PDB file of C-alpha atoms in Angstrom:
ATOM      1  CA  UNK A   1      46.332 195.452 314.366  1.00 45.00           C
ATOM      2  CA  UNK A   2      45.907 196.722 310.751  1.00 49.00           C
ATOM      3  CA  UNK A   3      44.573 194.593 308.061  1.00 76.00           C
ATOM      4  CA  UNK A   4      47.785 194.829 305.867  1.00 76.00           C
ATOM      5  CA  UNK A   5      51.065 195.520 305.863  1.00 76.00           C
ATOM      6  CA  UNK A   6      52.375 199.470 307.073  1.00 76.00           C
ATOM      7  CA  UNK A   7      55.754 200.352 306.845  1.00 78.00           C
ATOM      8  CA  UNK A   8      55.619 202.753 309.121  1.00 79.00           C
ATOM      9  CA  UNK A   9      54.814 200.883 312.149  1.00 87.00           C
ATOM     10  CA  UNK A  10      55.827 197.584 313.647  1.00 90.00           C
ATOM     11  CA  UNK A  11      53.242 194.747 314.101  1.00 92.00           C
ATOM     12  CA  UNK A  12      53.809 192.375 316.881  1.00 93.00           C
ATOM     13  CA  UNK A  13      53.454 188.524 315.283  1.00 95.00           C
ATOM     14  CA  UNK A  14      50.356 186.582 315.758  1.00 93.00           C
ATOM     15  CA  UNK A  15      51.367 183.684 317.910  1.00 94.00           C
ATOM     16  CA  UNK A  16      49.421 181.088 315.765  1.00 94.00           C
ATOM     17  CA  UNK A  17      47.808 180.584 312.471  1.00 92.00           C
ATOM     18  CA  UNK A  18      44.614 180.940 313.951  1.00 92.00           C
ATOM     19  CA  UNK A  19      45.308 184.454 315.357  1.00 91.00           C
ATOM     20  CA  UNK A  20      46.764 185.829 311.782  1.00 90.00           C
ATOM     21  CA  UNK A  21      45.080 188.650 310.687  1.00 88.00           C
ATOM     22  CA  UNK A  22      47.451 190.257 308.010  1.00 87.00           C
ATOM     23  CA  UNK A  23      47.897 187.342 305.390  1.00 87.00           C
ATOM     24  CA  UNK A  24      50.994 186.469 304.716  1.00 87.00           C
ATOM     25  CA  UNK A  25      52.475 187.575 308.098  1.00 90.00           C
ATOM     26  CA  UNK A  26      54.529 184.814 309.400  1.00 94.00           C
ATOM     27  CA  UNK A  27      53.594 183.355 312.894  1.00 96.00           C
ATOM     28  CA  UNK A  28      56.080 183.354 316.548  1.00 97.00           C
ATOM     29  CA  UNK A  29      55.210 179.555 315.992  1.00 97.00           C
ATOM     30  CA  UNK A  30      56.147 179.466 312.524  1.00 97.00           C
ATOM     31  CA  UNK A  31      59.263 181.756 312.770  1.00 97.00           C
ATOM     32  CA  UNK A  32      60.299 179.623 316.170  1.00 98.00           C
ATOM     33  CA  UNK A  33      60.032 175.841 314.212  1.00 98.00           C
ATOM     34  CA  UNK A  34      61.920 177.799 311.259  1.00 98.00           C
ATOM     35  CA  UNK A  35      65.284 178.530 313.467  1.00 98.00           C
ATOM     36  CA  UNK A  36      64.470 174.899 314.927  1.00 98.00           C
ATOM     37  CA  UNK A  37      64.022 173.497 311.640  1.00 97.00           C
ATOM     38  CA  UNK A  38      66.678 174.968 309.913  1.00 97.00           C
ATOM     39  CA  UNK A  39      69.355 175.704 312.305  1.00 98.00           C
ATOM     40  CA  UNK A  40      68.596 173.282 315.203  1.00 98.00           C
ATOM     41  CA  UNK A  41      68.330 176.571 317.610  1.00 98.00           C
ATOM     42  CA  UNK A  42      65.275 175.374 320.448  1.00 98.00           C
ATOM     43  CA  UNK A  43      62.114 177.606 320.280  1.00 98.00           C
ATOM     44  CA  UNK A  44      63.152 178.265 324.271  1.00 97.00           C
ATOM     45  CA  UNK A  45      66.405 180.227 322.938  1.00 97.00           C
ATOM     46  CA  UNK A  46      63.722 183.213 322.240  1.00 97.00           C
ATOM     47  CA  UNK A  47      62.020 182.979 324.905  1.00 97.00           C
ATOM     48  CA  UNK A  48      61.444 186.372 326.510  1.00 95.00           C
ATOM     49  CA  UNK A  49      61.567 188.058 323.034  1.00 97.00           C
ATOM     50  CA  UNK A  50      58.848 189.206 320.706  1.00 96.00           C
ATOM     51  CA  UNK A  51      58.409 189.460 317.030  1.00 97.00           C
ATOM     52  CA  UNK A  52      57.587 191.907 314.854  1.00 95.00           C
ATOM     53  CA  UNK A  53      57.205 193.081 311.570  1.00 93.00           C
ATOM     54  CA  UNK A  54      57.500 195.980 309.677  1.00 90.00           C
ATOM     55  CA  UNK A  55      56.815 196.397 306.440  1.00 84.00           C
ATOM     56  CA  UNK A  56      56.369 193.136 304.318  1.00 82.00           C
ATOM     57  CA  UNK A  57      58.625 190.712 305.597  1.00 89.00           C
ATOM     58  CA  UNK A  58      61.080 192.405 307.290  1.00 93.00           C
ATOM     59  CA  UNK A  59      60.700 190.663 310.860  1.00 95.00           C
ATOM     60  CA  UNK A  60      62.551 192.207 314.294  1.00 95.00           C
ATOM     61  CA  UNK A  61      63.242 190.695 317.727  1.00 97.00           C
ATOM     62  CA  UNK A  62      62.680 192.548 320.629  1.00 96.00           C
ATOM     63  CA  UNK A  63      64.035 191.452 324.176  1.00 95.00           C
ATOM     64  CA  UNK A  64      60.775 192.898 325.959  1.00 93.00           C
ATOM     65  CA  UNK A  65      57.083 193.814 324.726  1.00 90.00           C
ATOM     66  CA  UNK A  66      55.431 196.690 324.330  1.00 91.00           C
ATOM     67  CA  UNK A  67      51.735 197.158 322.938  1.00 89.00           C
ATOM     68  CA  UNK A  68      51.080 196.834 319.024  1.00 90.00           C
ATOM     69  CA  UNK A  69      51.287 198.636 316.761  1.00 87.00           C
ATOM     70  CA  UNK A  70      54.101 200.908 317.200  1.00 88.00           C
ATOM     71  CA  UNK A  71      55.046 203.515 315.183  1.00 84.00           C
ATOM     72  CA  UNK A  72      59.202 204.029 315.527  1.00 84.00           C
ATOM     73  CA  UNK A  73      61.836 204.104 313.465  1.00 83.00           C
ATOM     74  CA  UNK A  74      63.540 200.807 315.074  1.00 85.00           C
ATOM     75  CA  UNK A  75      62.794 198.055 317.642  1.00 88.00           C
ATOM     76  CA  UNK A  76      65.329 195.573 318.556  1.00 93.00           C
ATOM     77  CA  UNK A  77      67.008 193.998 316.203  1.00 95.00           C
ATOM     78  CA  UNK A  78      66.560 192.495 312.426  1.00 94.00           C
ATOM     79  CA  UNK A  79      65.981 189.161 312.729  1.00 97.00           C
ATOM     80  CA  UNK A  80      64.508 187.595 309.490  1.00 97.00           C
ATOM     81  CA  UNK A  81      63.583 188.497 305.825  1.00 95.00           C
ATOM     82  CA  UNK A  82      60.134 186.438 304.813  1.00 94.00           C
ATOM     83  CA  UNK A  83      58.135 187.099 302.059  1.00 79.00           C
ATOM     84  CA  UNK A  84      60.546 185.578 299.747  1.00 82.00           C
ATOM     85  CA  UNK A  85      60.837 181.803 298.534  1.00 84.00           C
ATOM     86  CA  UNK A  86      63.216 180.703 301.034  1.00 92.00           C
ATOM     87  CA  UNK A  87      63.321 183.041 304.676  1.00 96.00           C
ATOM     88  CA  UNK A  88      67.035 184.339 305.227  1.00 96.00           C
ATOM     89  CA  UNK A  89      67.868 185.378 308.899  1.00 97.00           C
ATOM     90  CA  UNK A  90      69.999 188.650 309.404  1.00 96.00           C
ATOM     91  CA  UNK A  91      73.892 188.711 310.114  1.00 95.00           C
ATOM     92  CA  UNK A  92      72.594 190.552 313.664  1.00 96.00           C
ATOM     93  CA  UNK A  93      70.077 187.630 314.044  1.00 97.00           C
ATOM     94  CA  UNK A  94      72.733 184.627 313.086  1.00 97.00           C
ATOM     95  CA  UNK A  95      75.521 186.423 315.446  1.00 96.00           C
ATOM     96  CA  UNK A  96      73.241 187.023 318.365  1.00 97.00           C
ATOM     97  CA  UNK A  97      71.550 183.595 318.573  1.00 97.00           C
ATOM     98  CA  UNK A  98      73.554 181.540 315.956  1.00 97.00           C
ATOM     99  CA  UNK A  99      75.897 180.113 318.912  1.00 96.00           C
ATOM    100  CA  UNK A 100      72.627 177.758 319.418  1.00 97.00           C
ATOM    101  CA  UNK A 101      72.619 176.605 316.052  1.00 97.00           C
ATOM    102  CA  UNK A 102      73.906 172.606 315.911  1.00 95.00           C
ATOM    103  CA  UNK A 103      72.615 172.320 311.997  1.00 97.00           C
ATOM    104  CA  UNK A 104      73.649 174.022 308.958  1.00 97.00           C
ATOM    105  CA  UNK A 105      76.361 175.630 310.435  1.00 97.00           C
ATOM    106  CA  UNK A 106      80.211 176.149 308.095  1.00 97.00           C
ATOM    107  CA  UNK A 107      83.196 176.231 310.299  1.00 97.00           C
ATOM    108  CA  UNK A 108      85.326 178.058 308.430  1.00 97.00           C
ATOM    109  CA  UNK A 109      89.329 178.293 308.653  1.00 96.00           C
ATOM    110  CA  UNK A 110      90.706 182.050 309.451  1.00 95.00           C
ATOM    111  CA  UNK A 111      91.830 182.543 305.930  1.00 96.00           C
ATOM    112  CA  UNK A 112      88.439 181.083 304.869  1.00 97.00           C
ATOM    113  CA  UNK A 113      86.701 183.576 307.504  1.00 96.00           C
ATOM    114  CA  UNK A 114      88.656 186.547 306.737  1.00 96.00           C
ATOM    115  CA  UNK A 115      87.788 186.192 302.477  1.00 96.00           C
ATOM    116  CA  UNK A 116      83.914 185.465 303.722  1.00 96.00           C
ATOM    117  CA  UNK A 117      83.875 188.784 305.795  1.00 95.00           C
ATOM    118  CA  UNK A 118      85.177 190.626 303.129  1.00 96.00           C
ATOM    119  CA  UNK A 119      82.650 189.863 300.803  1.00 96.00           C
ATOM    120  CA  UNK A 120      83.817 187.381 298.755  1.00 96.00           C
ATOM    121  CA  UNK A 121      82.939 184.048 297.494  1.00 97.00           C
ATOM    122  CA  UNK A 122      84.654 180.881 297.328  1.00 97.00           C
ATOM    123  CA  UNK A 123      84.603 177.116 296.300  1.00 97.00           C
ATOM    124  CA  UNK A 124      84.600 174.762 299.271  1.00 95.00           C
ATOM    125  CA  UNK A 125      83.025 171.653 300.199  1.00 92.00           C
ATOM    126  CA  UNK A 126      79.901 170.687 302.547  1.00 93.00           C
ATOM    127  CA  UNK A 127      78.196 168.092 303.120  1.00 91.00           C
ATOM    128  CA  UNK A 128      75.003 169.184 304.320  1.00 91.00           C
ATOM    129  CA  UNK A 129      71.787 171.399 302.855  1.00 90.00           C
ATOM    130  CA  UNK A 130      72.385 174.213 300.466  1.00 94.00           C
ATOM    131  CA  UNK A 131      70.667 177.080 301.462  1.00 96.00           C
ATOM    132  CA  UNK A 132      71.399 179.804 303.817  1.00 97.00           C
ATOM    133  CA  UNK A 133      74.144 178.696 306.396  1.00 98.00           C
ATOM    134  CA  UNK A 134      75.396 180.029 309.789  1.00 98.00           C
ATOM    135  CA  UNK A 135      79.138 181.182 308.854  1.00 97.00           C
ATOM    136  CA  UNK A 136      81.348 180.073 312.478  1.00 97.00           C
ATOM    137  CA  UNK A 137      85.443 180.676 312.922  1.00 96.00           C
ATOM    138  CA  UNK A 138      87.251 180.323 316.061  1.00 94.00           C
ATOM    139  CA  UNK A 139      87.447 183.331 318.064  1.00 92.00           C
ATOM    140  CA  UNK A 140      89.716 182.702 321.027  1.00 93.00           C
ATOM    141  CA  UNK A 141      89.842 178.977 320.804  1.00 92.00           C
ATOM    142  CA  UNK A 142      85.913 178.538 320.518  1.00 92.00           C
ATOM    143  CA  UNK A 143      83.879 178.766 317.455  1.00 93.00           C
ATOM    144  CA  UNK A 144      81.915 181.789 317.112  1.00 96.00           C
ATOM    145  CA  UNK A 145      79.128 182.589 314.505  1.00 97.00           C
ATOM    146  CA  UNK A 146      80.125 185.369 312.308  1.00 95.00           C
ATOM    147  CA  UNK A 147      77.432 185.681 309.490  1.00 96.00           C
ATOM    148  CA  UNK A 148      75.220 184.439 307.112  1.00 97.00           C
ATOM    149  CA  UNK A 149      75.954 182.726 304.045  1.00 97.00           C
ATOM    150  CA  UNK A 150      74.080 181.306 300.492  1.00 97.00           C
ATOM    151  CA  UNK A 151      75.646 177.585 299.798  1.00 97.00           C
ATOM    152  CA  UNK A 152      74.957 176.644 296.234  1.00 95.00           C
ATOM    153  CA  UNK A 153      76.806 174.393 293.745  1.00 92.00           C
ATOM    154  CA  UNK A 154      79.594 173.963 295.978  1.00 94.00           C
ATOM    155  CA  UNK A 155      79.811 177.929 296.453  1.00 96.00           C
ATOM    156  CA  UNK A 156      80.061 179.661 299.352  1.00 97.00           C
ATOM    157  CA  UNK A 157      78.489 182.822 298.725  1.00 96.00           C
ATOM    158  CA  UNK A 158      78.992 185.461 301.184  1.00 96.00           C
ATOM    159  CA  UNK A 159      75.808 187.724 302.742  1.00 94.00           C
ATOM    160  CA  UNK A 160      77.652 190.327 304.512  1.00 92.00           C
ATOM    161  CA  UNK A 161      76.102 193.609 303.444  1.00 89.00           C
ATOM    162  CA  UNK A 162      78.307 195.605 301.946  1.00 89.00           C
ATOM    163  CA  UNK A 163      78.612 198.272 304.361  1.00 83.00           C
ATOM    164  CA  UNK A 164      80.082 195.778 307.009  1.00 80.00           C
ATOM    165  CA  UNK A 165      82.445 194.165 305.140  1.00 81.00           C
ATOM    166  CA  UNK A 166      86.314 194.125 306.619  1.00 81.00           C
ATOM    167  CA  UNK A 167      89.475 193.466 305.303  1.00 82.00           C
ATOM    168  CA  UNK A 168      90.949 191.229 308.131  1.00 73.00           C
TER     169      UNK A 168
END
C-alpha cells in the first residue's frame, strides 16, 4: 500500500488504527461504528464486503476482495465521502443498506418524496439530529430508503445529484 493518497488506484481500508498507513484514511472499524453510530445499521450488515478508497476520501464497497492496490476505473459501489467535517454516505450506499438503518431516518409522505427526488428543498419538522438523514417513502406498502438528505434549521435539503433527479 502507498504512503498517500493515488487517485488512480483503489486502496483496500486498514482494518484498525493500528494498521493505518496513509494518514487520514479512515478505518473498516471506524467506517463500520460510523453507519452504527449514525444510522443504527450493525457492523454485521457489511459483513462480506470490503472497503476501499480512492482518491482522498472517496470510499467504495465491494461485495468480495481482491488484492490491494488496484488500479481500475470502478469497484463496487460509492459508499462514503470522508475527508470532510462531517462523513456523508452516497444515495447508492443509503439505498443499498439504508433498509437497516433504525436512527436518523425521515419518512417522508409521497408528495414529500416526490419534491425530495426532484431536487428540491422543503420546510418540515423532525425531531431528531440534524445532519445527514436516510430519506424513506413507502414503496408498495413498506418503507423503502430512497436517498440522502442534509437536515438543518428545520430544512430538508435534498442530496440527490443532479443527474438523478426525477419528476415523479
Amino acid at each position: 500500500m502507498s504512503a498517500e493518497n493515488d487517485g488512480t488506484q483503489f486502496d483496500r481500508l486498514p482494518a484498525t488504527a493500528d494498521e493505518r498507513v496513509v494518514e487520514g484514511r479512515p478505518t473498516r472499524e471506524e467506517v463500520l461504528e460510523w453507519w452504527d453510530e449514525r444510522f443504527g445499521i450493525p457492523p454485521a450488515t457489511f459483513d462480506g464486503h470490503t472497503f476501499w478508497e480512492r482518491g482522498s476520501g472517496k470510499i467504495w464497497a465491494f461485495a468480495d476482495d481482491v488484492a490491494s492496490p488496484v488500479a481500475i476505473e470502478g469497484l463496487g459501489l460509492a459508499f462514503l465521502r470522508t475527508r470532510r467535517e462531517h462523513w456523508k454516505p452516497t444515495l447508492e450506499a443509503v439505498q443499498r443498506f439504508g433498509g437497516e438503518a433504525d436512527d436518523c431516518v425521515i419518512h417522508l409522505s409521497r408528495d414529500e418524496a416526490a419534491a425530495f427526488v426532484a431536487g428540491e428543498d422543503q420546510e418540515l419538522d423532525w425531531d431528531g439530529d440534524w445532519g445527514y438523514l436516510i430519506v424513506a417513502t413507502d414503496v408498495a406498502g413498506e418503507p423503502e430508503p430512497v436517498g440522502v438528505a442534509l437536515y438543518v434549521h428545520g430544512e430538508l435539503r435534498s442530496q440527490v445529484p443532479k443527474g438523478r433527479r426525477r419528476e415523479l
